[in-house]
mmCIF file of C-alpha atoms in Angstrom:
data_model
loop_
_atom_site.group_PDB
_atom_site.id
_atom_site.type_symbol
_atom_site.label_atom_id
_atom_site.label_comp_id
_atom_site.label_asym_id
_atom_site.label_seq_id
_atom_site.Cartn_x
_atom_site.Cartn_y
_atom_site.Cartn_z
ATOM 1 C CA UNK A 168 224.603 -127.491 82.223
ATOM 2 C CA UNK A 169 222.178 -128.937 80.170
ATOM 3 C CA UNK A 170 223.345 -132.438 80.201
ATOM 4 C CA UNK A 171 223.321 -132.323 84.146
ATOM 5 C CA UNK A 172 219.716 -131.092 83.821
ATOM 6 C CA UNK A 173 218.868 -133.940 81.636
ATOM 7 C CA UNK A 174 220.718 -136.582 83.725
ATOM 8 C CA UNK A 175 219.088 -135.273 86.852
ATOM 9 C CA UNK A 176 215.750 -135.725 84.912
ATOM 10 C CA UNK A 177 216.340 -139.012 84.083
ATOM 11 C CA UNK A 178 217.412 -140.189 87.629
ATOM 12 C CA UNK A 179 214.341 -138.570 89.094
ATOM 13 C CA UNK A 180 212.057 -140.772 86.886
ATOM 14 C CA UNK A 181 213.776 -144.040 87.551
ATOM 15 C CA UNK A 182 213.317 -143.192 90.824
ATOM 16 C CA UNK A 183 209.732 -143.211 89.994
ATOM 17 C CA UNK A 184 209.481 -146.375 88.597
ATOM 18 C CA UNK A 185 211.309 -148.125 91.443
ATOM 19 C CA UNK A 186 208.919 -146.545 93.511
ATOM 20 C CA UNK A 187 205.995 -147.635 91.964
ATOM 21 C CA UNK A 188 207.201 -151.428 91.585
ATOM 22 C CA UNK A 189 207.904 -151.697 94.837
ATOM 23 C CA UNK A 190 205.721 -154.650 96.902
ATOM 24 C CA UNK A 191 202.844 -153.396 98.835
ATOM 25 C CA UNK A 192 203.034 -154.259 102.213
ATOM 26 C CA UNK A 193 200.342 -156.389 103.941
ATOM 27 C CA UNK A 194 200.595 -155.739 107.483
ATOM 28 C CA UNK A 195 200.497 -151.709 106.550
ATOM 29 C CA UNK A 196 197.348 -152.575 104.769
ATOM 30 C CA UNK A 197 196.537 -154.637 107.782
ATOM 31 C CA UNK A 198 196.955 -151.701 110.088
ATOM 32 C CA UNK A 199 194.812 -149.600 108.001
ATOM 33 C CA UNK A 200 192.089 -151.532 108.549
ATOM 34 C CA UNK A 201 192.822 -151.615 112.397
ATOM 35 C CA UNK A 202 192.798 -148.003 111.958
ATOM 36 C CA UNK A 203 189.160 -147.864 110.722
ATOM 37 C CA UNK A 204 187.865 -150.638 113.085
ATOM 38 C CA UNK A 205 188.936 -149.611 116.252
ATOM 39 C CA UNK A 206 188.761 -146.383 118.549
ATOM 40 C CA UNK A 207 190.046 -145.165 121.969
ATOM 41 C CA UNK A 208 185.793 -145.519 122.859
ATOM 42 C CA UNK A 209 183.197 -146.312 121.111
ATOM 43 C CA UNK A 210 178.886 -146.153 122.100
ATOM 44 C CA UNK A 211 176.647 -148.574 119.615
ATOM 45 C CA UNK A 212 173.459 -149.665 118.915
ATOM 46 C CA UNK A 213 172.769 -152.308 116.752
ATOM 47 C CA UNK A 214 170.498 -155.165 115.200
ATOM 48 C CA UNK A 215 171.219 -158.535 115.289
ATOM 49 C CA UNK A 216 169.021 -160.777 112.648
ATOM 50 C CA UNK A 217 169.571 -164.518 112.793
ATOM 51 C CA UNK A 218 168.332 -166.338 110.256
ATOM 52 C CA UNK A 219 167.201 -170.039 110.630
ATOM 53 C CA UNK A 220 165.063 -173.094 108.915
ATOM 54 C CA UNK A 221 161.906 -171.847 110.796
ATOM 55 C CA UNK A 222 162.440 -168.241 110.189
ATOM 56 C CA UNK A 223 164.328 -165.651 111.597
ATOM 57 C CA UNK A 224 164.978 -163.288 115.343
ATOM 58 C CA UNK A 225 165.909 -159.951 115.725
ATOM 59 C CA UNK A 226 167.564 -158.490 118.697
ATOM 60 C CA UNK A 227 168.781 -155.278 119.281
ATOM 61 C CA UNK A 228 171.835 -153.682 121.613
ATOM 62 C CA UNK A 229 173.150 -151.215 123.141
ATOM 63 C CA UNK A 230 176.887 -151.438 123.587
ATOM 64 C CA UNK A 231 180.191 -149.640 125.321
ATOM 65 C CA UNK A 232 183.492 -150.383 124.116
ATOM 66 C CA UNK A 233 186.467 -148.835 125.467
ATOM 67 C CA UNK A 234 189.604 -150.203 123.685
ATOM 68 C CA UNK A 235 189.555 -153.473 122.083
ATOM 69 C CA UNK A 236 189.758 -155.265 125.648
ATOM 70 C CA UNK A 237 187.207 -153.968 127.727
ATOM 71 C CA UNK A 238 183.145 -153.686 126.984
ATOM 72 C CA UNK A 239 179.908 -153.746 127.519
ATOM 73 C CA UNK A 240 176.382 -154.854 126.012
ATOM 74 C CA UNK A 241 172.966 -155.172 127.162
ATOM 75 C CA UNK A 242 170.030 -156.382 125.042
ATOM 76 C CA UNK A 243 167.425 -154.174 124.778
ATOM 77 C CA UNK A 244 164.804 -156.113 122.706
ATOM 78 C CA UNK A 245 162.856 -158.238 121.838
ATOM 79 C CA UNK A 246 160.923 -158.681 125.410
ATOM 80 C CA UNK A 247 162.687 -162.357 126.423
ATOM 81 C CA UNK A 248 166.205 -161.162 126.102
ATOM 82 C CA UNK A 249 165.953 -157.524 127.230
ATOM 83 C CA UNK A 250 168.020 -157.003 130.309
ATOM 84 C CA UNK A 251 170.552 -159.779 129.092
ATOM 85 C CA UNK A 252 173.837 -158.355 129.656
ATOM 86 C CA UNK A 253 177.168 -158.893 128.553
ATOM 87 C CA UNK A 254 180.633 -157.935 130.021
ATOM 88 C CA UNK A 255 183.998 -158.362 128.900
ATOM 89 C CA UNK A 256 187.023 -157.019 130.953
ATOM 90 C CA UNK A 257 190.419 -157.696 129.561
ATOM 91 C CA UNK A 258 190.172 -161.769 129.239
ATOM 92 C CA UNK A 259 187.307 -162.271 131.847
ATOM 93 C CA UNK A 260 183.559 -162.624 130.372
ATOM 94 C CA UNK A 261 180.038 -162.872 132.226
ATOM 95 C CA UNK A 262 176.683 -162.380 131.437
ATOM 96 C CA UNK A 263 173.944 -161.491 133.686
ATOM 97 C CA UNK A 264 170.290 -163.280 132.535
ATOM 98 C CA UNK A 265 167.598 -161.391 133.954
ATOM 99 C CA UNK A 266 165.763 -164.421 134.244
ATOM 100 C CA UNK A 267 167.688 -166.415 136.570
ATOM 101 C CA UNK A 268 169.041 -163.660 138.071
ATOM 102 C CA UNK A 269 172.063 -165.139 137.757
ATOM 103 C CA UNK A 270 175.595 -163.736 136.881
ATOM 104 C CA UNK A 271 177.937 -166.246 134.806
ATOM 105 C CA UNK A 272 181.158 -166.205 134.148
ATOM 106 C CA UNK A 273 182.515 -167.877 130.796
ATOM 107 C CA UNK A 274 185.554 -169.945 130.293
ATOM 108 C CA UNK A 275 186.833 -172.560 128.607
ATOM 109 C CA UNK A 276 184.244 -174.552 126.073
ATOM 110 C CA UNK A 277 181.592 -172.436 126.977
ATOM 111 C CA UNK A 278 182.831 -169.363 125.047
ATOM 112 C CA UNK A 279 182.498 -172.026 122.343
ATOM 113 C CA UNK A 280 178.518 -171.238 122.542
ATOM 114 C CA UNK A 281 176.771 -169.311 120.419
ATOM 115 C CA UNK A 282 175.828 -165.879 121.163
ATOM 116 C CA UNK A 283 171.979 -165.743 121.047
ATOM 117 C CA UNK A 284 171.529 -168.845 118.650
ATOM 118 C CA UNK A 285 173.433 -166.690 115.965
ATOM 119 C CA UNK A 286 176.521 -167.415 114.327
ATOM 120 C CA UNK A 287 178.833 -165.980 116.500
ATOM 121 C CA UNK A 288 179.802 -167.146 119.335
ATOM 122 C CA UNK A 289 181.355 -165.326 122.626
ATOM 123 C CA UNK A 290 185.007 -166.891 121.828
ATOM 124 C CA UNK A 291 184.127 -164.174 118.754
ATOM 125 C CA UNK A 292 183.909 -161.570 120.772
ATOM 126 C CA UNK A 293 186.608 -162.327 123.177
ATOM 127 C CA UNK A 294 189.220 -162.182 120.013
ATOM 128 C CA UNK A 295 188.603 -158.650 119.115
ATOM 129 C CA UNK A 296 192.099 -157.330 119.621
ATOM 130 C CA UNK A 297 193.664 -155.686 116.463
ATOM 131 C CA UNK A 298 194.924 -157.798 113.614
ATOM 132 C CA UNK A 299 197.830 -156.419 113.213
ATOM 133 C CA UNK A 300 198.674 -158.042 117.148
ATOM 134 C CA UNK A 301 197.528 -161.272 116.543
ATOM 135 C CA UNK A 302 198.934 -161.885 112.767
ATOM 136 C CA UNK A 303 201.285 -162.013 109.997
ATOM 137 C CA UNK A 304 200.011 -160.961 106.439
ATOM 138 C CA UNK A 305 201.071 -161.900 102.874
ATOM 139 C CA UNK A 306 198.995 -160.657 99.832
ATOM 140 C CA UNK A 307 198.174 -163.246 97.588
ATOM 141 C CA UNK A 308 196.140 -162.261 94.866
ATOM 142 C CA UNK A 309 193.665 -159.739 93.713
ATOM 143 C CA UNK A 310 190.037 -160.050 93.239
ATOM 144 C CA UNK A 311 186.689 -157.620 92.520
ATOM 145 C CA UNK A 312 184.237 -158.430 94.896
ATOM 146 C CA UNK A 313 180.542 -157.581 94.994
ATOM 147 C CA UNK A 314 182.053 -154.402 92.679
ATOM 148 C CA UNK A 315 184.965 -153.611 95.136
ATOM 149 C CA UNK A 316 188.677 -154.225 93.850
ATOM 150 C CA UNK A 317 190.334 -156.044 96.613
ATOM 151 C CA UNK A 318 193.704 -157.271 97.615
ATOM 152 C CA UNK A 319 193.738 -160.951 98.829
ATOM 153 C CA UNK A 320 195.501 -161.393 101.858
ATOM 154 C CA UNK A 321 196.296 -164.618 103.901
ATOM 155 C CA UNK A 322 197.038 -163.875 107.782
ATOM 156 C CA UNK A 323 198.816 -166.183 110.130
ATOM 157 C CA UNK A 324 198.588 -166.261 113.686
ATOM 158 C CA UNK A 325 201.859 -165.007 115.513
ATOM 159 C CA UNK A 326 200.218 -165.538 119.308
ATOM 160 C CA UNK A 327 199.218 -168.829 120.942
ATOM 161 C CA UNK A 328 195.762 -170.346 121.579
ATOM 162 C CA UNK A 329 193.610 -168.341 118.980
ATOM 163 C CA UNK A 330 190.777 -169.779 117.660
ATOM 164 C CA UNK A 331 191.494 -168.495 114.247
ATOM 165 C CA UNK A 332 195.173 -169.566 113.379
ATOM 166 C CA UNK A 333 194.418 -168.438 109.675
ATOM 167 C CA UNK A 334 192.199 -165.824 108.306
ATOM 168 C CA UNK A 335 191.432 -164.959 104.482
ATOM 169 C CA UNK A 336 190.960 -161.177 103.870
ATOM 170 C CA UNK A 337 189.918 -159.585 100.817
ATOM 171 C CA UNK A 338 190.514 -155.924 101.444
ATOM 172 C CA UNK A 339 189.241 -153.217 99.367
ATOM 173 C CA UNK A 340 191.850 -151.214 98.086
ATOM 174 C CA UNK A 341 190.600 -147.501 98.620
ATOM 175 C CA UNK A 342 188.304 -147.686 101.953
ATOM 176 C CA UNK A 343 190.707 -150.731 103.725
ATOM 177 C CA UNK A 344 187.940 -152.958 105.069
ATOM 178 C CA UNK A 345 187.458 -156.533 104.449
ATOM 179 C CA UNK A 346 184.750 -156.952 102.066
ATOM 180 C CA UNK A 347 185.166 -160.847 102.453
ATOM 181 C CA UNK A 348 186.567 -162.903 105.314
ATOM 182 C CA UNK A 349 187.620 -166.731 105.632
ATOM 183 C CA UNK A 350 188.329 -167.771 109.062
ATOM 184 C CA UNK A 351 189.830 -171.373 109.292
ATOM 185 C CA UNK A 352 190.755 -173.783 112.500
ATOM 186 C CA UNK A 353 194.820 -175.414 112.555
ATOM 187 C CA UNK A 354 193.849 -178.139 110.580
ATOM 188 C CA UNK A 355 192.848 -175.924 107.651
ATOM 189 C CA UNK A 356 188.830 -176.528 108.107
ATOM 190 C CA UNK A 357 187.026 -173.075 107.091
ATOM 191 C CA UNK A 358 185.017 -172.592 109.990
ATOM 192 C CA UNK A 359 183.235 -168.995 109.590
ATOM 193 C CA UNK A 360 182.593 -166.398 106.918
ATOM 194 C CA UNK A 361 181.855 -162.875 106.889
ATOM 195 C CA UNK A 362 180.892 -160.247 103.988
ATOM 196 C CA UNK A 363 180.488 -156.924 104.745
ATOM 197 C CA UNK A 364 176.952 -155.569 102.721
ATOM 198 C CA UNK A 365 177.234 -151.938 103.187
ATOM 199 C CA UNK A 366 179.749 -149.530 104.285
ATOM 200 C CA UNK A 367 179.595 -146.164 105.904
ATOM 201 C CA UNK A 368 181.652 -143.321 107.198
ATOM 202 C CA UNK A 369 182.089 -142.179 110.704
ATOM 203 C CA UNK A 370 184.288 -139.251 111.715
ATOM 204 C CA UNK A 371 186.631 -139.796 109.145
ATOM 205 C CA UNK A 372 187.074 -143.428 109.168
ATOM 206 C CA UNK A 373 185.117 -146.156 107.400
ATOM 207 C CA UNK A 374 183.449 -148.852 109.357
ATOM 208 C CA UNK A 375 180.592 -151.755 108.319
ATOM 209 C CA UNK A 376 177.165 -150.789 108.145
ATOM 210 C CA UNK A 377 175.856 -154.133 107.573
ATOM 211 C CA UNK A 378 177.975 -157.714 108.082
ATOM 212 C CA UNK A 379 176.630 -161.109 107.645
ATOM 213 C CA UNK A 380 177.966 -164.004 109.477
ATOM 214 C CA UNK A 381 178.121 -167.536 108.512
ATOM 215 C CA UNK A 382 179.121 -170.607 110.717
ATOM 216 C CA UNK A 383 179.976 -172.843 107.876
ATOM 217 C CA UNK A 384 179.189 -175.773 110.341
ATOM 218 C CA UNK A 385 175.745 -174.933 111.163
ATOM 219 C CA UNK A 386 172.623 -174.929 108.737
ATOM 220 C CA UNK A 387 170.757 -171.811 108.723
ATOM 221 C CA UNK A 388 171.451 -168.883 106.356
ATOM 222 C CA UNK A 389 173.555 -167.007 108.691
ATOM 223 C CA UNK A 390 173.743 -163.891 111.005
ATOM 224 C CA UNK A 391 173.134 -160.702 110.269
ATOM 225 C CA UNK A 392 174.785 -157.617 111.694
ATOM 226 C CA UNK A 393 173.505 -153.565 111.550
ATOM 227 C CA UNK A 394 174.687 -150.872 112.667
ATOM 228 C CA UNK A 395 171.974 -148.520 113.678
ATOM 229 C CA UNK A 396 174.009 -145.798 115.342
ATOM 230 C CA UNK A 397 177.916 -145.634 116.457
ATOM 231 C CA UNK A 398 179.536 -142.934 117.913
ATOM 232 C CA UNK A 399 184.071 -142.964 118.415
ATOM 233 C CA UNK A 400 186.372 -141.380 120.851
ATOM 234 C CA UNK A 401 183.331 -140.260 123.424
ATOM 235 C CA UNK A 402 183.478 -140.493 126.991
ATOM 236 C CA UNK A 403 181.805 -143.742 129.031
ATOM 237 C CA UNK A 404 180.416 -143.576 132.301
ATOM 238 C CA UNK A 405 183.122 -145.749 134.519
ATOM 239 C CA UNK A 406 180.007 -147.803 135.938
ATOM 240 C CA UNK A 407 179.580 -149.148 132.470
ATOM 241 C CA UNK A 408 182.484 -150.565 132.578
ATOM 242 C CA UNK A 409 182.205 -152.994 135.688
ATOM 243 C CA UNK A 410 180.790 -156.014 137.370
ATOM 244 C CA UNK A 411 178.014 -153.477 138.643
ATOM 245 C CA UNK A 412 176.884 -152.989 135.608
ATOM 246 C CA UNK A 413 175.503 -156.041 135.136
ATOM 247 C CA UNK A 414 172.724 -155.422 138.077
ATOM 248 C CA UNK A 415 171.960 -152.362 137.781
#
């Protein structure tokens, strides 16, 4: 009886071990931080600081996602680009510019633009679908940055005409966000960075307080990204999310 004990022991902590060699799995880790980014709804307002040679502008927005395909953004300061808005319905984006009165929709090299003179630019914002549908992950290393211990992991793109077919992820190991982000172009160029300064937590999920942007390609010292106030899983008007938004 007590040999069968023992045995049993044994087994059970082999069993352990096995278990705790086995591989981590990148795209779980990948949906994890899907998890924390994205919400059935979200309601935002935010800062955007873009810093150039000559100094730097500051914008702020308030903004309506619902999904990862559909939203909503309107500029609410400073004075020049208040009542700029911004609308994104599945692939289709326009933006309304009170100035002109004019309603625009974007396609083709003009979502190449930049966003405000910042470092994004609206081809940015149309790729905001979940990771885990538009890659492949491998881990390929680990790394502490800025104090956070962080997987590296390398996606690939698994969908046609992206304009990130590889993206370099170092993922912090107990909140799941990327503290540190390569994006690169087919050829292998890097093309944008991002580092995530500050992180808070919302309902139960962790999300960036603070990002800065970099378009490797441009001079300037990069964008900068705050989250004032975000709220997940609330309900949006229906009028927010349509053309008649933009005129109203």
């Amino acid at each position: 009886m007590i040999k069968k004990i023992i045995i049993a022991i044994l087994i059970s902590l082999t069993c352990m071990i096995v278990s705790a060699e086995e591989p981590i799995d990148a795209n779980s880790i990948v949906r994890k931080i899907d998890s924390n980014m994205y919400a059935k709804s979200s309601v935002t307002k935010s800062t955007m600081v873009v810093y150039t040679r000559r100094g730097q502008r500051t914008m702020t927005t308030q903004s309506y996602a619902e999904g990862d395909q559909n939203s909503f953004s309107e500029y609410l300061s400073p004075p020049r680009d208040a009542g700029t808005k911004m609308l994104k319905l599945g692939n289709k984006l326009w933006i309304y510019e009170p100035s002109s009165d004019r309603t625009i929709q974007l396609s083709g090299n003009m979502l190449r633009q930049s966003v405000m003179g910042s470092d994004l630019s609206y081809e940015d914002f149309m790729e905001e679908s979940k990771l885990s549908d538009l890659y492949d992950a491998k881990i390929t290393g680990e790394e502490i940055i800025n104090g956070h211990d962080c997987w590296i992991i390398n996606l690939k793109t698994k969908v046609k005409k992206i304009s990130y077919p590889t993206r370099m992820l170092w993922v912090d190991k107990e909140v799941y966000l990327p503290m540190k982000e390569e994006r690169y172009a087919k050829s292998g160029k890097l093309l944008k960075t991002a580092v995530i300064n500050e992180v808070m937590e919302v309902k139960g999920r962790y999300y960036p307080k603070s990002i800065t942007f970099k378009d490797v390609l441009k001079k300037g010292k990069g964008t900068e990204w705050i989250i004032d106030e975000i709220d997940f899983d609330v309900e949006i008007p229906k009028n927010k999310l349509s053309k008649a938004s933009l005129r109203k």
